[in-house]
């Protein structure tokens, strides 16, 4: 039973009531907007943002929300109104930020290993805060575009600190054999060369060691290496204004009593200790920690079927709506919107897509379910909708944002006409 004190905004007000997001019943939302449906709590996103704000209050900082985690315009607008900056990785994400919160353009950091000339131009014109540059070739391109447009480009080198972080191999990024960043040992020479180019301004140094990292220790280790480098550069006449610690702080997908405030404090202390006497601005790029637990994917059971010894619960949501279980063997808690009595049974929860990999859970113990029941897949606010697709020509889900006692549609369900609109035949 989800308690109200849980690290999630989803709870049952009583043993026979339907699951709610804050004060709003998910049964009602499913009736009004259909399923599959993403539901997010604005209050929880704001609370999580406030945790970072207060943990970092002792130092000049900017929290740049990683747009890739959930790029809904309404969520970007909400975070911008709280003072967030943004970490973007494409021209598309830049356009989203400019649309949702044009006033936040100066609080944008542009990351990513493969920026194109057109994307760099758009970001220069928008006057973003800084480019996190990932290779010497990219730095050369940035200098060229800056000259062409007539605007100096502020940059940070994204360093590869060669730090091991215990996470899924697909989302670990901070080791030398990964494609990300520049070998930290080569950085001084690159900064020195860039100092001679009048179109480049060395603004900071950045790292991002991976995602869903539960321990604060590797963050500290990475920042220690970066701050050593920054002190060395200062002694050599290059004074950087910012250190960007990247994103990556993980949540607990299993434990509902996960203490988010304690986690953020521990993380902030690890960074603080590692920054030493650096007195510039600290940038961080959290994505998942801000939005994952604020969101659930609500889906309806279409069929319950048996194949031999196995029972399959077939839902109307599929891997195209939430690909994390299929792609990273990720665990998402699954709870009924209205619980039935009876002994839990071991089932696989699967979607309608024609792939064996289309599952949300395997051998999961769930209370009895029948066709028509609603389920909520929890902790789906990050990398859920953002990684959705039209595979099997399935329309993308609708999204609802719950604010206090109110809920509003922030993205209507896609239609097949939307999907066909871009095609020529
Ligand atoms: N900054 C950079 C440069 C990044 O590459 C990322 C995530 C972040 C910040 C935000 O990381 P976060 O705080 O959300 O962990 N799709 C995967 C996660 C991929 C993360 C990619 N980079 C998943 O569903 O687990």
Coordinates of C-alpha atoms and ligand atoms in Angstrom, one line a residue:
X1 CA 0.0 0.0 0.0
X2 CA 1.4 3.4 -1.0
X3 CA 1.6 5.7 2.0
X4 CA 1.1 9.4 1.9
X5 CA 4.6 9.9 3.3
X6 CA 6.0 8.1 0.3
X7 CA 8.7 9.6 -2.0
X8 CA 6.0 9.6 -4.6
X9 CA 2.9 11.8 -5.0
X10 CA 0.7 8.7 -5.7
X11 CA -1.2 7.3 -2.8
X12 CA -4.5 5.7 -1.7
X13 CA -6.5 7.9 0.7
X14 CA -8.1 4.7 2.1
X15 CA -8.1 0.9 1.6
X16 CA -11.0 0.9 -0.8
X17 CA -10.2 4.2 -2.6
X18 CA -8.7 4.7 -6.0
X19 CA -5.1 5.7 -6.4
X20 CA -4.6 9.5 -6.5
X21 CA -2.0 11.9 -7.7
X22 CA -2.1 14.5 -4.9
X23 CA -5.8 15.1 -4.6
X24 CA -6.8 13.9 -8.0
X25 CA -8.2 10.4 -8.7
X26 CA -6.4 8.5 -11.4
X27 CA -9.7 6.8 -12.2
X28 CA -11.2 10.1 -13.0
X29 CA -8.3 11.1 -15.2
X30 CA -8.3 7.8 -17.1
X31 CA -12.1 8.3 -17.7
X32 CA -11.6 11.9 -18.9
X33 CA -8.5 11.5 -21.0
X34 CA -8.3 7.8 -21.8
X35 CA -5.3 5.5 -21.5
X36 CA -2.3 5.1 -21.8
X37 CA -1.9 8.3 -19.9
X38 CA 1.1 10.0 -18.3
X39 CA 0.2 11.8 -15.1
X40 CA 2.7 14.2 -13.4
X41 CA 2.6 16.1 -10.1
X42 CA 3.7 19.7 -10.5
X43 CA 4.0 19.9 -6.7
X44 CA 6.4 17.1 -6.5
X45 CA 8.6 18.6 -9.2
X46 CA 8.7 21.9 -7.4
X47 CA 9.5 20.2 -4.1
X48 CA 12.4 18.3 -5.7
X49 CA 13.7 21.5 -7.2
X50 CA 13.5 23.2 -3.8
X51 CA 15.6 20.4 -2.3
X52 CA 18.5 21.2 -4.6
X53 CA 18.0 24.9 -4.1
X54 CA 18.3 24.7 -0.3
X55 CA 21.1 22.1 -0.3
X56 CA 23.2 24.4 -2.6
X57 CA 22.2 27.6 -0.9
X58 CA 25.7 28.2 0.5
X59 CA 27.3 28.7 -2.9
X60 CA 26.5 30.5 -6.2
X61 CA 24.8 27.9 -8.3
X62 CA 22.4 27.3 -11.2
X63 CA 20.3 24.1 -11.5
X64 CA 20.1 23.3 -15.2
X65 CA 17.3 20.8 -15.6
X66 CA 18.2 18.1 -18.2
X67 CA 15.5 18.6 -20.7
X68 CA 15.9 15.1 -22.2
X69 CA 14.4 13.5 -19.1
X70 CA 11.0 15.0 -19.8
X71 CA 10.7 17.8 -22.4
X72 CA 7.0 18.7 -22.0
X73 CA 6.6 22.4 -22.5
X74 CA 4.4 22.7 -19.4
X75 CA 7.1 21.1 -17.2
X76 CA 9.9 23.4 -18.7
X77 CA 7.7 26.4 -18.0
X78 CA 7.1 25.3 -14.5
X79 CA 10.8 24.8 -13.8
X80 CA 11.7 28.0 -15.5
X81 CA 9.3 29.9 -13.2
X82 CA 11.1 28.4 -10.2
X83 CA 14.4 29.8 -11.6
X84 CA 15.8 26.7 -13.2
X85 CA 18.3 26.8 -16.1
X86 CA 18.3 24.1 -18.7
X87 CA 20.7 21.5 -20.0
X88 CA 20.0 20.8 -23.7
X89 CA 21.5 18.4 -26.2
X90 CA 19.9 19.4 -29.5
X91 CA 18.4 22.2 -31.5
X92 CA 15.0 20.8 -30.8
X93 CA 15.5 21.0 -27.1
X94 CA 16.7 24.6 -27.5
X95 CA 13.5 25.4 -29.4
X96 CA 11.4 23.9 -26.7
X97 CA 13.1 26.0 -24.0
X98 CA 12.8 29.2 -26.1
X99 CA 9.1 28.4 -26.6
X100 CA 8.2 27.5 -23.0
X101 CA 10.4 30.1 -21.3
X102 CA 12.2 32.6 -23.7
X103 CA 13.5 34.5 -20.6
X104 CA 15.6 31.4 -19.6
X105 CA 17.8 31.4 -22.8
X106 CA 20.7 32.9 -20.8
X107 CA 20.4 30.0 -18.3
X108 CA 20.9 27.3 -20.9
X109 CA 24.0 25.0 -21.1
X110 CA 24.3 23.2 -24.4
X111 CA 25.8 19.7 -24.0
X112 CA 26.1 16.8 -26.4
X113 CA 28.8 15.0 -28.4
X114 CA 27.5 15.7 -31.9
X115 CA 26.4 19.3 -32.2
X116 CA 25.8 20.4 -35.8
X117 CA 26.8 23.8 -37.2
X118 CA 23.1 24.7 -37.5
X119 CA 22.5 23.9 -33.8
X120 CA 25.5 25.8 -32.7
X121 CA 24.4 28.9 -34.8
X122 CA 20.9 28.7 -33.2
X123 CA 22.4 28.5 -29.7
X124 CA 24.8 31.4 -30.4
X125 CA 21.9 33.6 -31.7
X126 CA 19.8 32.7 -28.6
X127 CA 22.8 33.7 -26.4
X128 CA 22.9 30.6 -24.3
X129 CA 25.0 30.6 -21.2
X130 CA 27.7 28.1 -22.3
X131 CA 28.6 25.3 -24.7
X132 CA 29.8 22.1 -23.0
X133 CA 32.3 21.1 -25.7
X134 CA 33.2 17.5 -26.1
X135 CA 36.0 17.4 -28.6
X136 CA 38.7 19.6 -30.2
X137 CA 37.0 19.3 -33.5
X138 CA 33.8 20.7 -31.9
X139 CA 35.8 23.6 -30.4
X140 CA 37.2 24.5 -33.8
X141 CA 33.7 24.4 -35.3
X142 CA 32.4 26.5 -32.4
X143 CA 35.1 29.1 -33.0
X144 CA 34.4 29.2 -36.7
X145 CA 30.6 29.7 -36.2
X146 CA 31.2 32.4 -33.5
X147 CA 33.4 34.3 -35.9
X148 CA 30.9 34.0 -38.7
X149 CA 28.0 35.2 -36.6
X150 CA 30.1 37.8 -34.8
X151 CA 29.4 36.6 -31.3
X152 CA 32.0 35.3 -28.8
X153 CA 31.2 31.8 -27.7
X154 CA 31.5 30.9 -24.0
X155 CA 32.6 27.3 -23.6
X156 CA 33.4 24.6 -20.9
X157 CA 35.3 21.6 -21.9
X158 CA 33.4 18.5 -20.9
X159 CA 36.1 16.4 -19.3
X160 CA 36.2 12.7 -19.1
X161 CA 37.4 12.2 -15.6
X162 CA 37.9 8.4 -15.9
X163 CA 35.7 7.7 -12.9
X164 CA 33.7 4.5 -12.5
X165 CA 30.1 4.9 -11.6
X166 CA 28.0 1.8 -10.7
X167 CA 25.0 2.0 -13.1
X168 CA 23.7 0.3 -16.2
X169 CA 26.4 0.1 -18.9
X170 CA 24.2 2.0 -21.4
X171 CA 24.0 5.1 -19.1
X172 CA 27.6 5.2 -17.7
X173 CA 29.6 7.9 -19.4
X174 CA 32.6 8.9 -17.4
X175 CA 35.3 6.4 -18.4
X176 CA 38.0 6.8 -20.9
X177 CA 36.5 4.1 -23.2
X178 CA 33.2 6.0 -23.5
X179 CA 32.5 8.4 -26.4
X180 CA 31.9 11.3 -24.1
X181 CA 34.1 14.2 -23.1
X182 CA 37.8 15.1 -23.5
X183 CA 40.5 13.2 -21.7
X184 CA 41.1 15.3 -18.6
X185 CA 44.9 15.0 -19.1
X186 CA 44.7 16.8 -22.5
X187 CA 42.4 19.7 -21.2
X188 CA 45.1 22.2 -20.1
X189 CA 46.7 22.3 -23.5
X190 CA 43.3 22.8 -25.2
X191 CA 42.3 25.7 -22.9
X192 CA 45.7 27.3 -23.6
X193 CA 45.3 27.1 -27.3
X194 CA 41.7 28.4 -27.1
X195 CA 42.9 31.4 -25.1
X196 CA 44.5 32.7 -28.3
X197 CA 41.3 32.7 -30.2
X198 CA 39.3 35.9 -29.7
X199 CA 36.0 34.2 -30.6
X200 CA 36.3 31.8 -27.7
X201 CA 35.9 32.5 -24.1
X202 CA 36.8 29.8 -21.6
X203 CA 33.9 29.9 -19.1
X204 CA 34.1 26.7 -17.2
X205 CA 34.9 23.0 -16.9
X206 CA 32.3 20.3 -16.9
X207 CA 31.7 16.6 -16.3
X208 CA 28.8 14.2 -16.5
X209 CA 29.7 10.7 -15.4
X210 CA 26.5 8.9 -16.1
X211 CA 22.9 8.5 -15.0
X212 CA 21.0 6.7 -12.2
X213 CA 24.1 6.8 -9.9
X214 CA 23.0 6.0 -6.4
X215 CA 26.1 6.8 -4.5
X216 CA 27.5 10.3 -4.1
X217 CA 31.1 9.1 -4.0
X218 CA 31.8 9.1 -7.7
X219 CA 30.4 12.6 -8.1
X220 CA 32.8 13.8 -5.5
X221 CA 35.7 11.9 -7.1
X222 CA 34.9 13.5 -10.5
X223 CA 34.6 17.0 -9.2
X224 CA 37.8 16.6 -7.2
X225 CA 39.7 15.9 -10.4
X226 CA 38.0 18.8 -12.2
X227 CA 38.6 21.3 -9.4
X228 CA 42.3 20.3 -9.3
X229 CA 42.5 21.1 -13.0
X230 CA 40.7 24.4 -12.5
X231 CA 43.1 25.5 -9.7
X232 CA 46.0 24.5 -12.0
X233 CA 44.6 26.6 -14.9
X234 CA 44.1 29.5 -12.5
X235 CA 47.8 29.4 -11.5
X236 CA 48.6 29.4 -15.2
X237 CA 46.5 32.5 -15.9
X238 CA 43.2 30.9 -17.1
X239 CA 40.5 31.7 -14.5
X240 CA 37.3 29.8 -15.1
X241 CA 34.0 31.1 -13.8
X242 CA 32.0 27.8 -13.5
X243 CA 32.3 24.1 -12.7
X244 CA 29.5 22.0 -14.1
X245 CA 29.0 18.7 -12.2
X246 CA 26.5 17.3 -14.8
X247 CA 23.5 15.3 -13.8
X248 CA 23.1 11.7 -12.9
X249 CA 21.8 11.5 -9.3
X250 CA 19.7 8.3 -9.1
X251 CA 16.5 7.5 -7.4
X252 CA 15.3 4.3 -5.7
X253 CA 12.9 2.5 -8.1
X254 CA 12.0 -0.1 -5.4
X255 CA 11.8 1.7 -2.0
X256 CA 8.8 3.9 -1.5
X257 CA 10.2 5.4 1.6
X258 CA 13.3 6.7 -0.2
X259 CA 14.5 9.9 1.5
X260 CA 15.0 12.3 -1.3
X261 CA 16.0 15.2 0.9
X262 CA 18.8 13.2 2.6
X263 CA 20.0 12.0 -0.8
X264 CA 20.2 15.6 -2.2
X265 CA 22.0 16.8 0.9
X266 CA 24.6 14.0 0.8
X267 CA 25.1 14.7 -2.9
X268 CA 25.5 18.5 -2.3
X269 CA 28.0 17.8 0.5
X270 CA 30.1 15.5 -1.7
X271 CA 30.3 18.2 -4.4
X272 CA 31.0 21.0 -1.8
X273 CA 33.9 19.0 -0.3
X274 CA 35.3 18.3 -3.7
X275 CA 35.1 21.9 -4.9
X276 CA 37.7 22.9 -2.4
X277 CA 38.5 26.6 -2.6
X278 CA 36.8 27.1 -6.0
X279 CA 34.8 30.3 -5.6
X280 CA 32.9 30.4 -8.9
X281 CA 29.5 29.2 -9.9
X282 CA 28.4 25.6 -9.5
X283 CA 26.2 24.2 -12.3
X284 CA 24.4 20.9 -12.0
X285 CA 22.2 19.2 -14.6
X286 CA 19.7 16.9 -12.8
X287 CA 17.0 15.3 -14.9
X288 CA 15.7 12.1 -13.4
X289 CA 15.8 13.2 -9.8
X290 CA 13.5 16.1 -10.5
X291 CA 10.8 14.4 -12.5
X292 CA 11.0 10.6 -12.4
X293 CA 9.0 10.1 -9.2
X294 CA 6.5 12.8 -10.1
X295 CA 5.1 10.7 -12.9
X296 CA 3.2 7.6 -13.5
X297 CA 2.0 5.9 -16.7
X298 CA -1.6 4.8 -16.3
X299 CA -2.7 1.9 -18.4
X300 CA -5.8 -0.3 -18.7
X301 CA -5.7 -4.1 -18.7
X302 CA -6.9 -5.4 -22.0
X303 CA -6.7 -9.2 -21.4
X304 CA -5.5 -11.6 -18.8
X305 CA -4.3 -14.8 -20.6
X306 CA -2.5 -18.0 -19.7
X307 CA 0.1 -19.7 -21.8
X308 CA 1.1 -23.0 -20.1
X309 CA 2.2 -22.1 -16.6
X310 CA 2.5 -18.4 -17.2
X311 CA -0.1 -15.7 -16.8
X312 CA 0.2 -12.6 -18.9
X313 CA -1.5 -9.3 -18.2
X314 CA -1.8 -7.5 -21.5
X315 CA -2.1 -3.7 -21.0
X316 CA -2.9 -1.0 -23.5
X317 CA 0.5 0.7 -22.9
X318 CA 3.5 -0.8 -24.5
X319 CA 7.2 -0.5 -25.0
X320 CA 6.7 2.4 -27.3
X321 CA 5.2 4.3 -24.4
X322 CA 7.8 3.3 -21.8
X323 CA 10.9 1.5 -23.1
X324 CA 13.0 1.5 -19.9
X325 CA 12.2 -2.1 -18.9
X326 CA 12.9 -3.4 -22.4
X327 CA 16.0 -1.3 -22.9
X328 CA 17.7 -1.3 -19.5
X329 CA 15.9 -4.2 -17.8
X330 CA 14.7 -1.3 -15.5
X331 CA 12.3 -2.0 -12.7
X332 CA 9.1 0.0 -12.3
X333 CA 6.7 -0.6 -9.5
X334 CA 3.2 -1.5 -10.8
X335 CA 0.2 -0.9 -8.6
X336 CA -3.5 -1.2 -9.3
X337 CA -5.4 2.0 -9.4
X338 CA -8.2 0.2 -7.4
X339 CA -7.0 -2.8 -5.5
X340 CA -9.0 -6.1 -5.6
X341 CA -8.9 -8.5 -2.8
X342 CA -7.3 -11.9 -3.2
X343 CA -3.9 -13.6 -3.0
X344 CA -1.1 -12.1 -5.2
X345 CA -0.3 -14.1 -8.3
X346 CA 2.9 -14.2 -10.3
X347 CA 2.3 -12.6 -13.7
X348 CA 4.1 -11.0 -16.6
X349 CA 2.8 -7.5 -17.5
X350 CA 3.2 -7.0 -21.2
X351 CA 2.1 -4.6 -23.9
X352 CA 0.5 -5.2 -27.3
X353 CA 3.6 -4.7 -29.4
X354 CA 4.8 -7.6 -31.5
X355 CA 8.0 -8.3 -29.7
X356 CA 8.9 -10.5 -26.8
X357 CA 10.9 -7.6 -25.4
X358 CA 7.6 -5.7 -25.0
X359 CA 7.2 -6.2 -21.2
X360 CA 6.9 -4.0 -18.2
X361 CA 7.5 -6.7 -15.6
X362 CA 8.3 -10.4 -15.6
X363 CA 7.3 -12.8 -12.8
X364 CA 5.8 -9.9 -10.7
X365 CA 3.5 -10.7 -7.8
X366 CA 0.3 -8.7 -8.2
X367 CA -3.1 -8.9 -6.7
X368 CA -5.7 -10.5 -9.0
X369 CA -6.5 -8.4 -12.1
X370 CA -9.3 -8.4 -14.6
X371 CA -9.7 -6.9 -18.1
X372 CA -10.8 -3.3 -17.7
X373 CA -8.7 -2.7 -14.5
X374 CA -6.4 0.3 -14.4
X375 CA -2.7 0.0 -13.4
X376 CA -0.1 2.6 -12.7
X377 CA 3.5 2.2 -13.6
X378 CA 5.4 4.3 -11.1
X379 CA 8.5 6.5 -11.4
X380 CA 7.8 7.0 -15.1
X381 CA 8.2 10.8 -15.1
X382 CA 11.7 10.7 -16.5
X383 CA 12.7 9.0 -19.8
X384 CA 9.2 7.7 -20.2
X385 CA 7.3 10.0 -22.6
X386 CA 10.7 11.5 -23.7
X387 CA 11.8 8.1 -25.1
X388 CA 8.4 7.1 -26.5
X389 CA 7.9 6.3 -30.2
X390 CA 5.3 5.5 -32.8
X391 CA 6.5 1.9 -33.1
X392 CA 3.7 -0.3 -34.4
X393 CA 2.1 3.0 -35.6
X394 CA 0.8 3.5 -32.1
X395 CA -0.2 7.1 -31.2
X396 CA 1.8 8.7 -28.4
X397 CA 0.0 8.9 -25.0
X398 CA -1.7 12.0 -23.6
X399 CA -0.1 13.8 -20.6
X400 CA -1.7 15.5 -17.7
X401 CA -0.2 17.8 -15.1
X402 CA -1.7 17.8 -11.6
X403 CA -1.3 21.1 -9.8
X404 CA -2.7 21.2 -6.3
X405 CA -6.3 20.0 -6.6
X406 CA -6.4 20.7 -10.4
X407 CA -5.4 18.6 -13.3
X408 CA -4.9 19.8 -16.9
X409 CA -4.1 18.2 -20.1
X410 CA -0.6 19.3 -21.2
X411 CA -0.5 17.1 -24.4
X412 CA -3.4 15.7 -26.2
X413 CA -3.3 12.1 -27.3
X414 CA -1.7 11.8 -30.7
X415 CA -4.0 10.8 -33.6
X416 CA -3.0 8.6 -36.6
X417 CA -3.5 11.7 -38.7
X418 CA -0.7 13.4 -36.7
X419 CA 1.5 10.4 -37.6
X420 CA 0.7 10.4 -41.2
X421 CA 1.0 14.2 -41.7
X422 CA 4.7 14.2 -42.4
X423 CA 4.6 11.5 -45.0
X424 CA 4.6 11.7 -48.8
X425 CA 3.4 9.0 -51.0
Ligands
LIG1 N1 23.6 16.0 -18.4 C1 24.0 15.3 -19.4 C2 25.2 15.8 -20.2 C3 23.4 14.0 -19.7 O1 23.9 13.3 -20.7 C4 22.4 13.6 -18.9 C5 21.7 12.3 -19.1 C6 21.9 14.4 -17.8 C7 22.6 15.6 -17.6 C8 20.8 14.0 -16.9 O2 21.0 12.9 -16.2 P1 20.0 12.4 -15.1 O3 20.1 13.4 -13.9 O4 18.7 12.4 -15.6 O5 20.5 11.1 -14.7 N2 17.4 7.0 -20.7 C9 18.1 6.6 -19.6 C10 19.0 7.7 -19.0 C11 19.9 8.4 -20.0 C12 20.6 9.6 -19.4 C13 21.4 10.3 -20.5 N3 22.0 11.5 -20.1 C14 17.2 6.0 -18.6 O6 16.0 5.9 -18.8 O7 17.6 5.6 -17.5

